Tab-separated table of C-alpha atoms in Angstrom:
chain	number	residue	atom	x	y	z
A	1	MET	CA	-77.003	62.065	46.352
A	2	LYS	CA	-79.699	61.748	48.982
A	3	LEU	CA	-80.560	64.306	51.625
A	4	LEU	CA	-77.699	65.153	53.990
A	5	THR	CA	-79.394	65.808	57.304
A	6	GLY	CA	-78.763	65.187	60.958
A	7	GLU	CA	-76.701	66.389	63.893
A	8	TYR	CA	-73.736	64.238	64.875
A	9	ASN	CA	-71.199	64.543	67.671
A	10	ASN	CA	-67.849	63.112	66.691
A	11	THR	CA	-64.242	63.499	67.743
A	12	MET	CA	-61.137	64.910	66.137
A	13	ASP	CA	-57.753	63.463	66.973
A	14	GLU	CA	-54.561	65.420	67.679
A	15	LYS	CA	-53.588	65.198	63.992
A	16	GLY	CA	-56.770	66.958	62.892
A	17	ARG	CA	-58.529	63.853	61.597
A	18	LEU	CA	-62.270	64.090	62.132
A	19	ALA	CA	-64.266	60.906	62.540
A	20	PHE	CA	-67.109	61.313	60.079
A	21	PRO	CA	-70.587	59.800	60.520
A	22	SER	CA	-70.990	56.646	58.435
A	23	LYS	CA	-74.563	57.639	57.549
A	24	LEU	CA	-73.341	60.837	55.893
A	25	ARG	CA	-70.453	59.035	54.157
A	26	THR	CA	-72.936	56.524	52.736
A	27	GLU	CA	-75.246	59.288	51.503
A	28	LEU	CA	-72.337	61.157	49.902
A	29	ASN	CA	-71.175	58.159	47.894
A	30	GLN	CA	-67.836	59.858	47.169
A	31	ASN	CA	-64.431	60.068	48.780
A	32	VAL	CA	-63.611	63.771	48.346
A	33	LEU	CA	-65.202	66.899	49.829
A	34	ILE	CA	-64.427	70.606	49.676
A	35	VAL	CA	-64.021	72.300	53.063
A	36	THR	CA	-64.006	76.057	53.557
A	37	ALA	CA	-64.565	78.715	56.204
A	38	SER	CA	-68.157	79.735	56.816
A	39	TYR	CA	-68.374	83.414	56.038
A	40	MET	CA	-71.184	83.944	58.575
A	41	ASP	CA	-70.056	81.965	61.626
A	42	HIS	CA	-66.786	80.573	62.860
A	43	CYS	CA	-67.461	77.050	61.652
A	44	LEU	CA	-66.550	75.125	58.516
A	45	GLN	CA	-68.722	74.248	55.558
A	46	LEU	CA	-68.313	71.033	53.579
A	47	PHE	CA	-69.539	70.546	50.028
A	48	THR	CA	-69.475	67.734	47.526
A	49	THR	CA	-67.320	68.642	44.544
A	50	GLU	CA	-70.464	69.016	42.427
A	51	GLU	CA	-72.164	71.396	44.863
A	52	TRP	CA	-68.921	73.341	45.296
A	53	GLU	CA	-68.623	73.900	41.549
A	54	ILE	CA	-72.200	75.219	41.472
A	55	ILE	CA	-71.829	77.648	44.367
A	56	LYS	CA	-68.316	78.733	43.378
A	57	GLY	CA	-69.473	79.295	39.797
A	58	ARG	CA	-72.420	81.403	40.896
A	59	LEU	CA	-70.261	83.490	43.216
A	60	MET	CA	-67.531	84.017	40.649
A	61	ALA	CA	-70.076	84.939	37.963
A	62	SER	CA	-71.817	87.536	40.113
A	63	ALA	CA	-68.928	88.956	42.179
A	64	SER	CA	-66.558	91.511	40.766
A	65	PRO	CA	-62.951	91.428	41.950
A	66	PHE	CA	-63.069	95.229	41.530
A	67	ASN	CA	-65.828	95.603	44.134
A	68	LYS	CA	-64.433	95.732	47.672
A	69	LYS	CA	-67.394	93.925	49.296
A	70	ASN	CA	-67.424	91.225	46.606
A	71	LEU	CA	-63.690	90.696	46.908
A	72	ASN	CA	-64.012	90.357	50.676
A	73	VAL	CA	-66.515	87.495	50.236
A	74	LEU	CA	-64.299	85.785	47.627
A	75	ARG	CA	-61.255	86.048	49.888
A	76	ARG	CA	-63.037	84.653	52.922
A	77	PHE	CA	-65.083	81.911	51.253
A	78	ILE	CA	-63.425	80.819	47.993
A	79	ALA	CA	-59.763	81.352	48.881
A	80	PRO	CA	-59.573	79.134	52.007
A	81	ALA	CA	-61.373	76.207	50.322
A	82	GLN	CA	-59.430	72.949	50.177
A	83	GLU	CA	-60.096	69.470	48.920
A	84	VAL	CA	-60.105	66.786	51.633
A	85	GLU	CA	-60.345	63.037	51.247
A	86	PHE	CA	-61.689	60.315	53.518
A	87	ASP	CA	-59.036	57.914	54.794
A	88	LYS	CA	-59.599	54.163	55.138
A	89	ALA	CA	-61.047	54.686	58.628
A	90	GLY	CA	-63.651	57.179	57.337
A	91	ARG	CA	-61.918	60.258	58.748
A	92	LEU	CA	-61.316	63.631	57.122
A	93	SER	CA	-58.036	65.457	57.708
A	94	ILE	CA	-59.060	69.051	58.320
A	95	PRO	CA	-56.298	71.499	57.318
A	96	GLN	CA	-54.643	73.312	60.232
A	97	SER	CA	-55.604	76.796	59.029
A	98	LEU	CA	-59.284	75.850	58.874
A	99	ARG	CA	-59.161	74.066	62.249
A	100	GLU	CA	-57.759	77.247	63.759
A	101	TYR	CA	-60.349	79.449	62.028
A	102	ALA	CA	-63.218	77.369	63.442
A	103	GLY	CA	-61.534	76.830	66.817
A	104	LEU	CA	-62.026	73.082	66.490
A	105	SER	CA	-60.970	70.963	69.434
A	106	LYS	CA	-61.514	67.302	70.198
A	107	ASP	CA	-65.322	67.383	70.344
A	108	CYS	CA	-66.990	68.454	67.098
A	109	THR	CA	-70.582	68.721	65.927
A	110	ILE	CA	-71.347	67.881	62.308
A	111	LEU	CA	-74.582	69.163	60.812
A	112	GLY	CA	-76.130	67.857	57.618
A	113	ILE	CA	-78.002	70.740	55.969
A	114	ASP	CA	-79.358	69.091	52.809
A	115	ARG	CA	-76.814	70.136	50.139
A	116	PHE	CA	-73.900	70.956	52.442
A	117	MET	CA	-72.595	70.204	55.911
A	118	GLU	CA	-71.128	72.243	58.731
A	119	VAL	CA	-68.463	71.337	61.271
A	120	TRP	CA	-68.484	73.180	64.589
A	121	ASP	CA	-66.503	72.943	67.773
A	122	SER	CA	-69.183	71.382	70.016
A	123	ASP	CA	-68.850	73.981	72.782
A	124	LYS	CA	-69.086	76.833	70.269
A	125	TYR	CA	-72.145	75.235	68.661
A	126	ARG	CA	-73.954	74.950	72.007
A	127	GLU	CA	-73.051	78.591	72.699
A	128	TYR	CA	-74.344	79.598	69.247
A	129	LEU	CA	-77.665	77.819	69.889
A	130	ALA	CA	-78.072	79.484	73.276
A	131	ASN	CA	-77.240	82.950	71.941
A	132	SER	CA	-79.294	82.793	68.733
A	133	GLU	CA	-82.696	81.779	70.098
A	134	GLU	CA	-84.258	85.198	69.490
A	135	GLU	CA	-82.748	85.431	65.984
A	136	PHE	CA	-84.143	81.982	65.210
A	137	SER	CA	-87.601	82.958	66.418
A	138	ASP	CA	-87.571	86.121	64.266
A	139	ALA	CA	-86.347	84.200	61.204
A	140	ALA	CA	-88.979	81.487	61.703
A	141	ASP	CA	-91.675	84.177	61.922
A	142	GLU	CA	-90.626	85.462	58.483
A	143	LEU	CA	-91.283	81.994	57.056
A	144	LYS	CA	-94.806	81.687	58.506
A	145	ASP	CA	-96.441	81.634	55.070
A	146	ILE	CA	-94.765	78.404	54.000
A	147	CYS	CA	-97.356	75.638	53.895
A	148	PHE	CA	-96.763	71.916	54.123
């Protein structure tokens, strides 16, 4: 799998089928993805099955179901995950519960973030960008020692 990067604005129909960027579909080179709720923001995260097995395995190996904080993460990240498949038109059917969680409407923004992707309601994503400028600046400052 090549790098999954880019920001794409696509539409979702009334049946919850999201038109998916052909560039990302080509890079994925597979027909099935895992979609789950982002535990940090009200968006969705998409993983290839291989990446999902890695992250799920690491979480399950390090999180105790007897630790309240750990269990909260498992319930909100692992539990809602579902397998979705591209249809012949290159669309993904996003499950209703996850559409509601992310507040997805017709206009969606899809972000390629190397090893995973995010799906946002476009209005919510623009709002997130506007409201997180200071956080971004602080986070970027912490990475100032990275050299190219």
